[in-house]
PDB file of C-alpha atoms in Angstrom:
ATOM      1  CA  UNK U   1      -0.266  -0.131  -0.148  1.00 86.00           C
ATOM      2  CA  UNK U   2       1.331   3.279  -1.099  1.00 87.00           C
ATOM      3  CA  UNK U   3      -1.306   6.235  -0.504  1.00 90.00           C
ATOM      4  CA  UNK U   4      -3.856   7.310   2.123  1.00 93.00           C
ATOM      5  CA  UNK U   5      -6.392   6.313   0.020  1.00 93.00           C
ATOM      6  CA  UNK U   6      -4.782   2.951   0.226  1.00 93.00           C
ATOM      7  CA  UNK U   7      -4.622   2.766   3.744  1.00 96.00           C
ATOM      8  CA  UNK U   8      -8.089   4.684   4.071  1.00 95.00           C
ATOM      9  CA  UNK U   9      -9.843   1.481   2.826  1.00 93.00           C
ATOM     10  CA  UNK U  10      -7.953  -0.683   4.971  1.00 94.00           C
ATOM     11  CA  UNK U  11      -8.841   1.228   7.790  1.00 97.00           C
ATOM     12  CA  UNK U  12     -12.158   1.727   7.364  1.00 96.00           C
ATOM     13  CA  UNK U  13     -12.709  -2.331   7.033  1.00 95.00           C
ATOM     14  CA  UNK U  14     -12.069  -2.378  10.601  1.00 94.00           C
ATOM     15  CA  UNK U  15      -9.575  -5.267  10.269  1.00 90.00           C
ATOM     16  CA  UNK U  16      -6.609  -4.414  11.187  1.00 96.00           C
ATOM     17  CA  UNK U  17      -4.068  -3.106  14.524  1.00 97.00           C
ATOM     18  CA  UNK U  18      -0.828  -2.357  13.110  1.00 97.00           C
ATOM     19  CA  UNK U  19      -0.113  -0.619   9.851  1.00 97.00           C
ATOM     20  CA  UNK U  20       3.469  -0.602   8.425  1.00 96.00           C
ATOM     21  CA  UNK U  21       3.923   2.276   5.724  1.00 96.00           C
ATOM     22  CA  UNK U  22       7.192   2.548   4.029  1.00 94.00           C
ATOM     23  CA  UNK U  23       8.466   6.267   3.963  1.00 94.00           C
ATOM     24  CA  UNK U  24      10.376   5.555   0.906  1.00 92.00           C
ATOM     25  CA  UNK U  25       7.441   4.352  -1.006  1.00 93.00           C
ATOM     26  CA  UNK U  26       4.432   6.087   0.356  1.00 93.00           C
ATOM     27  CA  UNK U  27       5.510   9.863  -0.188  1.00 91.00           C
ATOM     28  CA  UNK U  28       7.793  10.301   2.835  1.00 93.00           C
ATOM     29  CA  UNK U  29       7.601  11.931   5.968  1.00 95.00           C
ATOM     30  CA  UNK U  30       4.409  14.032   5.140  1.00 95.00           C
ATOM     31  CA  UNK U  31       2.420  11.507   3.656  1.00 95.00           C
ATOM     32  CA  UNK U  32       2.912   9.131   5.757  1.00 97.00           C
ATOM     33  CA  UNK U  33       2.083  11.628   8.525  1.00 97.00           C
ATOM     34  CA  UNK U  34      -1.133  11.966   7.015  1.00 97.00           C
ATOM     35  CA  UNK U  35      -1.247   7.940   6.809  1.00 97.00           C
ATOM     36  CA  UNK U  36      -0.512   8.118  10.209  1.00 98.00           C
ATOM     37  CA  UNK U  37      -2.912  10.523  11.600  1.00 98.00           C
ATOM     38  CA  UNK U  38      -5.985   8.669   9.789  1.00 97.00           C
ATOM     39  CA  UNK U  39      -4.601   5.593  11.503  1.00 98.00           C
ATOM     40  CA  UNK U  40      -5.000   7.566  14.850  1.00 98.00           C
ATOM     41  CA  UNK U  41      -8.585   8.582  14.179  1.00 97.00           C
ATOM     42  CA  UNK U  42      -9.285   4.676  13.809  1.00 97.00           C
ATOM     43  CA  UNK U  43      -7.355   3.511  16.992  1.00 97.00           C
ATOM     44  CA  UNK U  44      -4.751   1.652  14.517  1.00 98.00           C
ATOM     45  CA  UNK U  45      -0.935   1.846  15.621  1.00 98.00           C
ATOM     46  CA  UNK U  46       1.892   2.454  13.300  1.00 98.00           C
ATOM     47  CA  UNK U  47       5.181   0.486  12.848  1.00 97.00           C
ATOM     48  CA  UNK U  48       6.973   2.334  10.379  1.00 96.00           C
ATOM     49  CA  UNK U  49       8.470  -0.292   7.474  1.00 94.00           C
ATOM     50  CA  UNK U  50      11.873   0.367   7.082  1.00 86.00           C
ATOM     51  CA  UNK U  51      14.406  -2.369   5.707  1.00 75.00           C
ATOM     52  CA  UNK U  52      16.521   0.447   3.769  1.00 80.00           C
ATOM     53  CA  UNK U  53      19.530   3.347   4.666  1.00 87.00           C
ATOM     54  CA  UNK U  54      20.272   5.465   7.054  1.00 92.00           C
ATOM     55  CA  UNK U  55      18.154   7.951   5.574  1.00 94.00           C
ATOM     56  CA  UNK U  56      14.907   6.111   5.653  1.00 93.00           C
ATOM     57  CA  UNK U  57      15.722   4.923   8.651  1.00 94.00           C
ATOM     58  CA  UNK U  58      15.925   8.331  10.360  1.00 95.00           C
ATOM     59  CA  UNK U  59      12.971   9.961   8.149  1.00 96.00           C
ATOM     60  CA  UNK U  60      11.024   7.351   9.933  1.00 96.00           C
ATOM     61  CA  UNK U  61      12.566   8.336  13.459  1.00 96.00           C
ATOM     62  CA  UNK U  62      11.316  11.913  12.626  1.00 96.00           C
ATOM     63  CA  UNK U  63       7.845  10.531  11.798  1.00 96.00           C
ATOM     64  CA  UNK U  64       8.390   8.529  14.949  1.00 96.00           C
ATOM     65  CA  UNK U  65       9.141  11.111  17.400  1.00 95.00           C
ATOM     66  CA  UNK U  66       6.142  13.061  16.373  1.00 96.00           C
ATOM     67  CA  UNK U  67       3.546  10.738  16.029  1.00 97.00           C
ATOM     68  CA  UNK U  68       1.698   9.376  19.194  1.00 97.00           C
ATOM     69  CA  UNK U  69       0.311   6.113  17.600  1.00 98.00           C
ATOM     70  CA  UNK U  70       3.643   5.369  16.431  1.00 97.00           C
ATOM     71  CA  UNK U  71       4.234   1.388  18.316  1.00 94.00           C
ATOM     72  CA  UNK U  72       7.621   0.515  17.182  1.00 95.00           C
ATOM     73  CA  UNK U  73      10.254   1.150  14.729  1.00 94.00           C
ATOM     74  CA  UNK U  74      11.578  -1.369  12.098  1.00 89.00           C
ATOM     75  CA  UNK U  75      15.150  -1.087  11.447  1.00 86.00           C
ATOM     76  CA  UNK U  76      18.099  -3.379   9.920  1.00 80.00           C
ATOM     77  CA  UNK U  77      20.902  -2.381  11.817  1.00 78.00           C
ATOM     78  CA  UNK U  78      23.729  -5.051  11.852  1.00 70.00           C
ATOM     79  CA  UNK U  79      20.884  -7.176  10.207  1.00 70.00           C
ATOM     80  CA  UNK U  80      22.709 -10.328   8.094  1.00 63.00           C
ATOM     81  CA  UNK U  81      21.873  -9.457   4.798  1.00 63.00           C
ATOM     82  CA  UNK U  82      23.533  -5.607   5.106  1.00 65.00           C
ATOM     83  CA  UNK U  83      27.145  -7.650   5.916  1.00 67.00           C
ATOM     84  CA  UNK U  84      29.673  -5.691   3.948  1.00 67.00           C
ATOM     85  CA  UNK U  85      27.774  -2.747   3.812  1.00 72.00           C
ATOM     86  CA  UNK U  86      25.351  -1.908   7.000  1.00 80.00           C
ATOM     87  CA  UNK U  87      23.573   1.306   7.045  1.00 83.00           C
ATOM     88  CA  UNK U  88      26.059   2.699   9.945  1.00 88.00           C
ATOM     89  CA  UNK U  89      28.734   2.188   7.595  1.00 88.00           C
ATOM     90  CA  UNK U  90      27.045   5.320   5.784  1.00 91.00           C
ATOM     91  CA  UNK U  91      27.050   7.775   7.984  1.00 94.00           C
ATOM     92  CA  UNK U  92      29.706  10.298   9.846  1.00 96.00           C
ATOM     93  CA  UNK U  93      28.825   9.681  13.132  1.00 95.00           C
ATOM     94  CA  UNK U  94      27.051   6.276  13.715  1.00 90.00           C
ATOM     95  CA  UNK U  95      26.591   6.999  17.137  1.00 92.00           C
ATOM     96  CA  UNK U  96      23.167   8.690  15.954  1.00 93.00           C
ATOM     97  CA  UNK U  97      21.366   5.761  16.022  1.00 90.00           C
ATOM     98  CA  UNK U  98      22.693   4.223  19.517  1.00 88.00           C
ATOM     99  CA  UNK U  99      20.157   1.966  21.056  1.00 87.00           C
ATOM    100  CA  UNK U 100      19.559   2.077  25.057  1.00 90.00           C
ATOM    101  CA  UNK U 101      16.945  -0.098  26.379  1.00 92.00           C
ATOM    102  CA  UNK U 102      15.232  -0.589  23.303  1.00 87.00           C
ATOM    103  CA  UNK U 103      15.035   3.241  22.622  1.00 90.00           C
ATOM    104  CA  UNK U 104      16.634   5.299  20.235  1.00 90.00           C
ATOM    105  CA  UNK U 105      16.991   9.268  21.115  1.00 90.00           C
ATOM    106  CA  UNK U 106      15.482  12.282  19.301  1.00 92.00           C
ATOM    107  CA  UNK U 107      18.139  13.198  16.532  1.00 93.00           C
ATOM    108  CA  UNK U 108      19.023  16.780  17.052  1.00 92.00           C
ATOM    109  CA  UNK U 109      21.248  17.576  14.075  1.00 94.00           C
ATOM    110  CA  UNK U 110      19.739  19.934  11.363  1.00 94.00           C
ATOM    111  CA  UNK U 111      17.665  18.096   8.622  1.00 95.00           C
ATOM    112  CA  UNK U 112      17.127  14.330   9.373  1.00 96.00           C
ATOM    113  CA  UNK U 113      19.446  14.666  12.189  1.00 96.00           C
ATOM    114  CA  UNK U 114      22.470  12.424  10.629  1.00 96.00           C
ATOM    115  CA  UNK U 115      25.475  13.092   8.161  1.00 97.00           C
ATOM    116  CA  UNK U 116      26.101  11.341   5.116  1.00 96.00           C
ATOM    117  CA  UNK U 117      29.678  10.151   4.562  1.00 96.00           C
ATOM    118  CA  UNK U 118      29.628  10.921   1.249  1.00 96.00           C
ATOM    119  CA  UNK U 119      33.478   9.356   0.675  1.00 95.00           C
ATOM    120  CA  UNK U 120      31.920   5.776   1.554  1.00 92.00           C
ATOM    121  CA  UNK U 121      28.607   6.663  -0.946  1.00 91.00           C
ATOM    122  CA  UNK U 122      31.015   7.238  -3.550  1.00 94.00           C
ATOM    123  CA  UNK U 123      33.315   4.134  -2.947  1.00 92.00           C
ATOM    124  CA  UNK U 124      30.172   1.721  -2.579  1.00 87.00           C
ATOM    125  CA  UNK U 125      29.052   3.628  -5.971  1.00 88.00           C
ATOM    126  CA  UNK U 126      31.806   2.686  -7.899  1.00 92.00           C
ATOM    127  CA  UNK U 127      32.159  -0.835  -6.750  1.00 86.00           C
ATOM    128  CA  UNK U 128      28.382  -1.266  -7.577  1.00 81.00           C
ATOM    129  CA  UNK U 129      26.019  -4.306  -6.235  1.00 74.00           C
ATOM    130  CA  UNK U 130      24.050  -7.174  -7.800  1.00 70.00           C
ATOM    131  CA  UNK U 131      21.610  -7.510  -4.849  1.00 68.00           C
ATOM    132  CA  UNK U 132      19.099 -10.430  -4.868  1.00 70.00           C
ATOM    133  CA  UNK U 133      16.609 -11.192  -2.616  1.00 69.00           C
ATOM    134  CA  UNK U 134      18.566 -13.920  -0.376  1.00 70.00           C
ATOM    135  CA  UNK U 135      17.359 -17.394  -0.064  1.00 76.00           C
ATOM    136  CA  UNK U 136      17.434 -18.697   3.474  1.00 77.00           C
ATOM    137  CA  UNK U 137      18.189 -22.501   4.293  1.00 82.00           C
ATOM    138  CA  UNK U 138      17.270 -24.660   7.020  1.00 86.00           C
ATOM    139  CA  UNK U 139      20.353 -26.878   8.071  1.00 89.00           C
ATOM    140  CA  UNK U 140      19.045 -29.983   6.044  1.00 91.00           C
ATOM    141  CA  UNK U 141      19.314 -27.304   2.516  1.00 86.00           C
ATOM    142  CA  UNK U 142      15.306 -27.099   2.473  1.00 88.00           C
ATOM    143  CA  UNK U 143      14.295 -23.543   1.473  1.00 82.00           C
ATOM    144  CA  UNK U 144      12.614 -21.477   4.478  1.00 79.00           C
ATOM    145  CA  UNK U 145       9.450 -19.198   4.020  1.00 69.00           C
ATOM    146  CA  UNK U 146       8.421 -16.177   6.129  1.00 56.00           C
TER     147      UNK U 146
END
């Protein structure tokens, strides 16, 4: 679902307790803030979907900080599919996403609250990548489905 109209249909049907709009795909902070406000009117929690990089996480956190029905924030810090290219690698100060007792402090720097390490972005752009959706397997070799 990408627009407030998609979420409006879902919310009006009453069959959901938590929604997960993705700021990277649903129009950014302002559009997802509108979606979250609509969800709040239906007593529905928001857990922004955020499997991407540091800019998406910083934007999602900014939304969380001003959204009363924000429930939890998805993030991919240190997750196995980021090996060799974790989102902290792209920050001048990776400490901005320091979690303490399950919480990250409000980002206070200008803009989204992060500074991108542009040299790292250029380095990784020169290398390039061929990302494919990983296939997870059990010990016996069978494919694990989510």
